[in-house]
PDB file of C-alpha atoms in Angstrom:
ATOM      1  CA  VAL R   1     -45.877 -15.839  58.376  1.00 95.00           C
ATOM      2  CA  SER R   2     -47.744 -19.129  58.443  1.00 98.00           C
ATOM      3  CA  TRP R   3     -51.188 -19.751  56.945  1.00 97.00           C
ATOM      4  CA  ASN R   4     -52.461 -19.867  60.531  1.00 97.00           C
ATOM      5  CA  ASP R   5     -50.914 -16.413  61.158  1.00 98.00           C
ATOM      6  CA  ALA R   6     -52.485 -15.005  57.987  1.00 98.00           C
ATOM      7  CA  MET R   7     -55.891 -16.360  58.998  1.00 97.00           C
ATOM      8  CA  ALA R   8     -55.529 -14.936  62.516  1.00 98.00           C
ATOM      9  CA  TYR R   9     -54.715 -11.529  61.025  1.00 98.00           C
ATOM     10  CA  THR R  10     -57.731 -11.567  58.681  1.00 98.00           C
ATOM     11  CA  LYS R  11     -59.944 -12.471  61.650  1.00 98.00           C
ATOM     12  CA  TRP R  12     -58.410  -9.708  63.783  1.00 98.00           C
ATOM     13  CA  VAL R  13     -58.663  -7.001  61.117  1.00 98.00           C
ATOM     14  CA  SER R  14     -62.262  -8.035  60.386  1.00 98.00           C
ATOM     15  CA  GLU R  15     -63.136  -7.660  64.074  1.00 98.00           C
ATOM     16  CA  GLN R  16     -61.342  -4.296  64.291  1.00 98.00           C
ATOM     17  CA  THR R  17     -63.020  -2.801  61.221  1.00 98.00           C
ATOM     18  CA  GLY R  18     -66.401  -4.529  61.223  1.00 98.00           C
ATOM     19  CA  LYS R  19     -65.729  -5.566  57.604  1.00 98.00           C
ATOM     20  CA  ASN R  20     -65.137  -9.067  56.309  1.00 97.00           C
ATOM     21  CA  TYR R  21     -61.529  -9.708  55.226  1.00 97.00           C
ATOM     22  CA  ARG R  22     -60.098 -12.965  53.883  1.00 97.00           C
ATOM     23  CA  LEU R  23     -57.232 -14.339  51.849  1.00 98.00           C
ATOM     24  CA  LEU R  24     -57.640 -14.477  48.088  1.00 98.00           C
ATOM     25  CA  SER R  25     -58.724 -17.790  46.639  1.00 98.00           C
ATOM     26  CA  GLU R  26     -56.212 -19.595  44.437  1.00 97.00           C
ATOM     27  CA  SER R  27     -58.359 -18.765  41.418  1.00 97.00           C
ATOM     28  CA  GLU R  28     -58.540 -15.066  42.334  1.00 97.00           C
ATOM     29  CA  PHE R  29     -54.776 -14.936  42.833  1.00 97.00           C
ATOM     30  CA  GLU R  30     -54.043 -16.435  39.412  1.00 97.00           C
ATOM     31  CA  TYR R  31     -56.549 -14.059  37.827  1.00 97.00           C
ATOM     32  CA  VAL R  32     -54.838 -10.956  39.258  1.00 97.00           C
ATOM     33  CA  LEU R  33     -51.377 -12.436  38.600  1.00 97.00           C
ATOM     34  CA  ARG R  34     -52.134 -13.019  34.926  1.00 96.00           C
ATOM     35  CA  ALA R  35     -53.932  -9.665  34.572  1.00 96.00           C
ATOM     36  CA  GLY R  36     -55.319 -10.727  31.205  1.00 95.00           C
ATOM     37  CA  SER R  37     -52.203 -12.525  29.944  1.00 95.00           C
ATOM     38  CA  ARG R  38     -52.206 -16.064  28.548  1.00 96.00           C
ATOM     39  CA  THR R  39     -48.428 -16.459  28.528  1.00 96.00           C
ATOM     40  CA  LEU R  40     -46.021 -18.511  30.645  1.00 97.00           C
ATOM     41  CA  TYR R  41     -45.248 -15.544  32.882  1.00 96.00           C
ATOM     42  CA  PRO R  42     -47.513 -12.558  33.491  1.00 95.00           C
ATOM     43  CA  TRP R  43     -45.182 -10.385  31.355  1.00 95.00           C
ATOM     44  CA  GLY R  44     -44.717 -12.870  28.441  1.00 95.00           C
ATOM     45  CA  ASP R  45     -42.969 -16.115  27.583  1.00 97.00           C
ATOM     46  CA  ASP R  46     -39.350 -14.982  27.988  1.00 95.00           C
ATOM     47  CA  ASN R  47     -37.104 -12.900  30.219  1.00 94.00           C
ATOM     48  CA  PRO R  48     -38.682  -9.611  31.312  1.00 95.00           C
ATOM     49  CA  SER R  49     -37.778  -6.840  28.876  1.00 93.00           C
ATOM     50  CA  GLN R  50     -37.775  -4.222  31.660  1.00 94.00           C
ATOM     51  CA  ILE R  51     -37.518  -4.130  35.467  1.00 95.00           C
ATOM     52  CA  ILE R  52     -41.052  -5.060  36.509  1.00 94.00           C
ATOM     53  CA  GLU R  53     -40.876  -7.025  39.779  1.00 94.00           C
ATOM     54  CA  ASN R  54     -38.492  -8.164  42.487  1.00 94.00           C
ATOM     55  CA  LEU R  55     -37.354 -11.299  40.649  1.00 95.00           C
ATOM     56  CA  THR R  56     -34.221 -13.443  40.635  1.00 92.00           C
ATOM     57  CA  GLY R  57     -31.845 -11.933  38.092  1.00 91.00           C
ATOM     58  CA  LYS R  58     -28.378 -13.061  37.044  1.00 89.00           C
ATOM     59  CA  LEU R  59     -27.120  -9.487  37.492  1.00 87.00           C
ATOM     60  CA  ASP R  60     -28.474  -9.122  41.061  1.00 85.00           C
ATOM     61  CA  ARG R  61     -25.807  -8.904  43.781  1.00 78.00           C
ATOM     62  CA  ASN R  62     -26.290  -9.652  47.448  1.00 78.00           C
ATOM     63  CA  ARG R  63     -24.656  -6.325  48.370  1.00 71.00           C
ATOM     64  CA  GLN R  64     -22.838  -3.507  46.633  1.00 68.00           C
ATOM     65  CA  ASN R  65     -19.454  -4.472  45.171  1.00 67.00           C
ATOM     66  CA  SER R  66     -20.088  -8.149  45.919  1.00 72.00           C
ATOM     67  CA  ARG R  67     -19.180 -10.905  43.498  1.00 70.00           C
ATOM     68  CA  ILE R  68     -21.990 -13.089  44.836  1.00 70.00           C
ATOM     69  CA  ARG R  69     -24.744 -13.336  42.228  1.00 72.00           C
ATOM     70  CA  TRP R  70     -27.552 -15.700  41.344  1.00 75.00           C
ATOM     71  CA  LYS R  71     -26.313 -18.480  39.064  1.00 79.00           C
ATOM     72  CA  LYS R  72     -29.842 -19.156  37.956  1.00 84.00           C
ATOM     73  CA  GLY R  73     -32.008 -16.188  37.227  1.00 89.00           C
ATOM     74  CA  PHE R  74     -33.375 -14.135  34.393  1.00 93.00           C
ATOM     75  CA  ASP R  75     -30.600 -13.091  32.002  1.00 91.00           C
ATOM     76  CA  LYS R  76     -29.580  -9.415  32.126  1.00 91.00           C
ATOM     77  CA  TYR R  77     -32.036  -8.741  34.968  1.00 92.00           C
ATOM     78  CA  ASN R  78     -31.111  -6.629  37.980  1.00 91.00           C
ATOM     79  CA  ASP R  79     -33.878  -5.114  40.067  1.00 92.00           C
ATOM     80  CA  GLN R  80     -31.377  -3.716  42.635  1.00 89.00           C
ATOM     81  CA  HIS R  81     -32.745  -5.890  45.465  1.00 90.00           C
ATOM     82  CA  TRP R  82     -31.273  -8.968  47.126  1.00 87.00           C
ATOM     83  CA  GLY R  83     -34.087  -9.774  49.494  1.00 89.00           C
ATOM     84  CA  PRO R  84     -37.553  -8.303  49.823  1.00 92.00           C
ATOM     85  CA  ALA R  85     -38.136  -4.842  48.387  1.00 94.00           C
ATOM     86  CA  PRO R  86     -40.431  -2.189  49.867  1.00 94.00           C
ATOM     87  CA  VAL R  87     -44.015  -2.672  48.703  1.00 90.00           C
ATOM     88  CA  ALA R  88     -44.829  -0.980  45.385  1.00 91.00           C
ATOM     89  CA  SER R  89     -41.170  -0.458  44.404  1.00 94.00           C
ATOM     90  CA  PHE R  90     -41.941  -1.602  40.853  1.00 94.00           C
ATOM     91  CA  ILE R  91     -44.484  -0.881  38.136  1.00 91.00           C
ATOM     92  CA  ASN R  92     -48.143  -1.869  38.448  1.00 92.00           C
ATOM     93  CA  ASN R  93     -49.501  -4.788  36.453  1.00 93.00           C
ATOM     94  CA  GLN R  94     -52.386  -4.312  34.008  1.00 93.00           C
ATOM     95  CA  PHE R  95     -54.828  -4.356  36.946  1.00 95.00           C
ATOM     96  CA  LYS R  96     -52.852  -1.624  38.763  1.00 94.00           C
ATOM     97  CA  LEU R  97     -51.546  -4.098  41.374  1.00 94.00           C
ATOM     98  CA  ASN R  98     -47.970  -4.418  42.643  1.00 91.00           C
ATOM     99  CA  ASP R  99     -45.740  -7.301  43.665  1.00 92.00           C
ATOM    100  CA  ILE R 100     -47.939 -10.119  42.396  1.00 92.00           C
ATOM    101  CA  ALA R 101     -45.296 -12.174  40.556  1.00 93.00           C
ATOM    102  CA  GLY R 102     -42.315 -11.434  42.796  1.00 94.00           C
ATOM    103  CA  ASN R 103     -41.073 -10.055  46.103  1.00 94.00           C
ATOM    104  CA  VAL R 104     -42.714 -12.680  48.362  1.00 96.00           C
ATOM    105  CA  MET R 105     -44.773 -15.801  47.716  1.00 97.00           C
ATOM    106  CA  GLU R 106     -48.315 -15.566  49.039  1.00 97.00           C
ATOM    107  CA  TRP R 107     -50.688 -17.768  50.986  1.00 98.00           C
ATOM    108  CA  VAL R 108     -54.122 -18.210  49.459  1.00 98.00           C
ATOM    109  CA  MET R 109     -57.254 -19.523  51.142  1.00 98.00           C
ATOM    110  CA  ASP R 110     -57.433 -22.918  49.404  1.00 98.00           C
ATOM    111  CA  CYS R 111     -56.584 -26.331  50.760  1.00 98.00           C
ATOM    112  CA  TRP R 112     -54.090 -28.248  48.654  1.00 98.00           C
ATOM    113  CA  HIS R 113     -55.514 -30.615  46.036  1.00 97.00           C
ATOM    114  CA  ASP R 114     -53.313 -32.472  43.571  1.00 95.00           C
ATOM    115  CA  SER R 115     -55.505 -31.449  40.645  1.00 95.00           C
ATOM    116  CA  TYR R 116     -58.408 -29.156  39.872  1.00 94.00           C
ATOM    117  CA  ILE R 117     -60.866 -32.016  39.391  1.00 95.00           C
ATOM    118  CA  ARG R 118     -64.072 -31.068  41.287  1.00 94.00           C
ATOM    119  CA  ALA R 119     -62.696 -27.582  42.067  1.00 95.00           C
ATOM    120  CA  PRO R 120     -65.240 -24.745  42.333  1.00 96.00           C
ATOM    121  CA  ILE R 121     -65.742 -23.087  38.956  1.00 95.00           C
ATOM    122  CA  ASP R 122     -66.895 -19.732  40.334  1.00 96.00           C
ATOM    123  CA  GLY R 123     -63.601 -18.503  41.863  1.00 95.00           C
ATOM    124  CA  ARG R 124     -64.397 -19.550  45.445  1.00 97.00           C
ATOM    125  CA  ALA R 125     -61.676 -21.078  47.606  1.00 98.00           C
ATOM    126  CA  TRP R 126     -61.628 -24.871  47.713  1.00 97.00           C
ATOM    127  CA  SER R 127     -61.549 -25.679  51.404  1.00 95.00           C
ATOM    128  CA  ASN R 128     -62.127 -28.868  53.348  1.00 92.00           C
ATOM    129  CA  PRO R 129     -62.739 -29.307  57.095  1.00 91.00           C
ATOM    130  CA  GLY R 130     -59.547 -30.353  58.872  1.00 91.00           C
ATOM    131  CA  CYS R 131     -57.328 -29.343  55.964  1.00 95.00           C
ATOM    132  CA  GLU R 132     -53.649 -29.250  56.979  1.00 94.00           C
ATOM    133  CA  ASN R 133     -52.006 -28.465  53.632  1.00 98.00           C
ATOM    134  CA  HIS R 134     -52.586 -25.173  51.871  1.00 98.00           C
ATOM    135  CA  VAL R 135     -51.601 -23.464  48.624  1.00 98.00           C
ATOM    136  CA  ILE R 136     -48.877 -20.864  48.126  1.00 98.00           C
ATOM    137  CA  ARG R 137     -48.836 -18.887  44.880  1.00 97.00           C
ATOM    138  CA  GLY R 138     -46.482 -16.443  43.166  1.00 95.00           C
ATOM    139  CA  GLY R 139     -42.712 -16.233  43.240  1.00 95.00           C
ATOM    140  CA  SER R 140     -40.334 -14.513  45.627  1.00 95.00           C
ATOM    141  CA  TRP R 141     -37.177 -12.453  45.311  1.00 93.00           C
ATOM    142  CA  SER R 142     -35.154 -15.717  45.277  1.00 92.00           C
ATOM    143  CA  SER R 143     -37.395 -18.107  43.350  1.00 94.00           C
ATOM    144  CA  ALA R 144     -36.307 -20.450  40.587  1.00 92.00           C
ATOM    145  CA  LEU R 145     -37.468 -19.301  37.163  1.00 93.00           C
ATOM    146  CA  ASP R 146     -40.247 -21.888  36.843  1.00 94.00           C
ATOM    147  CA  GLU R 147     -41.738 -20.636  40.123  1.00 94.00           C
ATOM    148  CA  TYR R 148     -42.679 -17.359  38.404  1.00 95.00           C
ATOM    149  CA  SER R 149     -44.943 -19.216  35.996  1.00 96.00           C
ATOM    150  CA  SER R 150     -48.511 -17.960  36.256  1.00 96.00           C
ATOM    151  CA  SER R 151     -49.737 -21.484  37.002  1.00 95.00           C
ATOM    152  CA  HIS R 152     -47.063 -22.508  39.521  1.00 96.00           C
ATOM    153  CA  ARG R 153     -48.229 -23.508  42.995  1.00 97.00           C
ATOM    154  CA  PHE R 154     -46.627 -24.817  46.198  1.00 96.00           C
ATOM    155  CA  ILE R 155     -47.951 -27.030  48.966  1.00 98.00           C
ATOM    156  CA  ALA R 156     -47.237 -26.305  52.642  1.00 98.00           C
ATOM    157  CA  LYS R 157     -48.531 -27.189  56.093  1.00 98.00           C
ATOM    158  CA  SER R 158     -50.666 -24.598  57.905  1.00 97.00           C
ATOM    159  CA  ASP R 159     -47.844 -23.794  60.337  1.00 98.00           C
ATOM    160  CA  TYR R 160     -45.064 -23.463  57.717  1.00 98.00           C
ATOM    161  CA  THR R 161     -43.164 -20.159  57.748  1.00 98.00           C
ATOM    162  CA  ASP R 162     -40.502 -18.723  55.468  1.00 96.00           C
ATOM    163  CA  ALA R 163     -38.894 -15.298  55.159  1.00 94.00           C
ATOM    164  CA  ARG R 164     -39.976 -15.277  51.503  1.00 95.00           C
ATOM    165  CA  LEU R 165     -43.663 -15.863  52.288  1.00 96.00           C
ATOM    166  CA  GLY R 166     -46.498 -13.458  53.054  1.00 95.00           C
ATOM    167  CA  PHE R 167     -50.127 -12.779  52.179  1.00 95.00           C
ATOM    168  CA  ARG R 168     -52.269 -10.150  50.493  1.00 89.00           C
TER     169      ARG R 168
END
């Protein structure tokens, strides 16, 4: 889905329920991704020690009995999925949330800014009128290892779509 699609859905569901729904801000997303950690990845600084998310693993295969595997991925990691996994297929993080670091990348509310200079300090989204570029956070089932970093962020146009991209 595109950022525009995600925004249309939040508007629709708000109208249907009479409650106010929105995308997470970039700050909120990183907060729930880290879940109290101060390490490179939400689970630590190295390869995951257990199956925790739908991540790129060197032992993953694109189908049963296939020789096709990820050349770059976490060593000795195989979450049994080549592609998106059903929601909540893995363990909760410390905040009892699923699929924050892996499965699909996620749109957040914020406009893209090259740095955090002048960013809101209270967790609000940083939006500008006419903004065309937005922020994507988190990694997907096929991300490069550095894309799982708790601080990693992507830039994309409002109408960009990708099979590895969703929203919360």
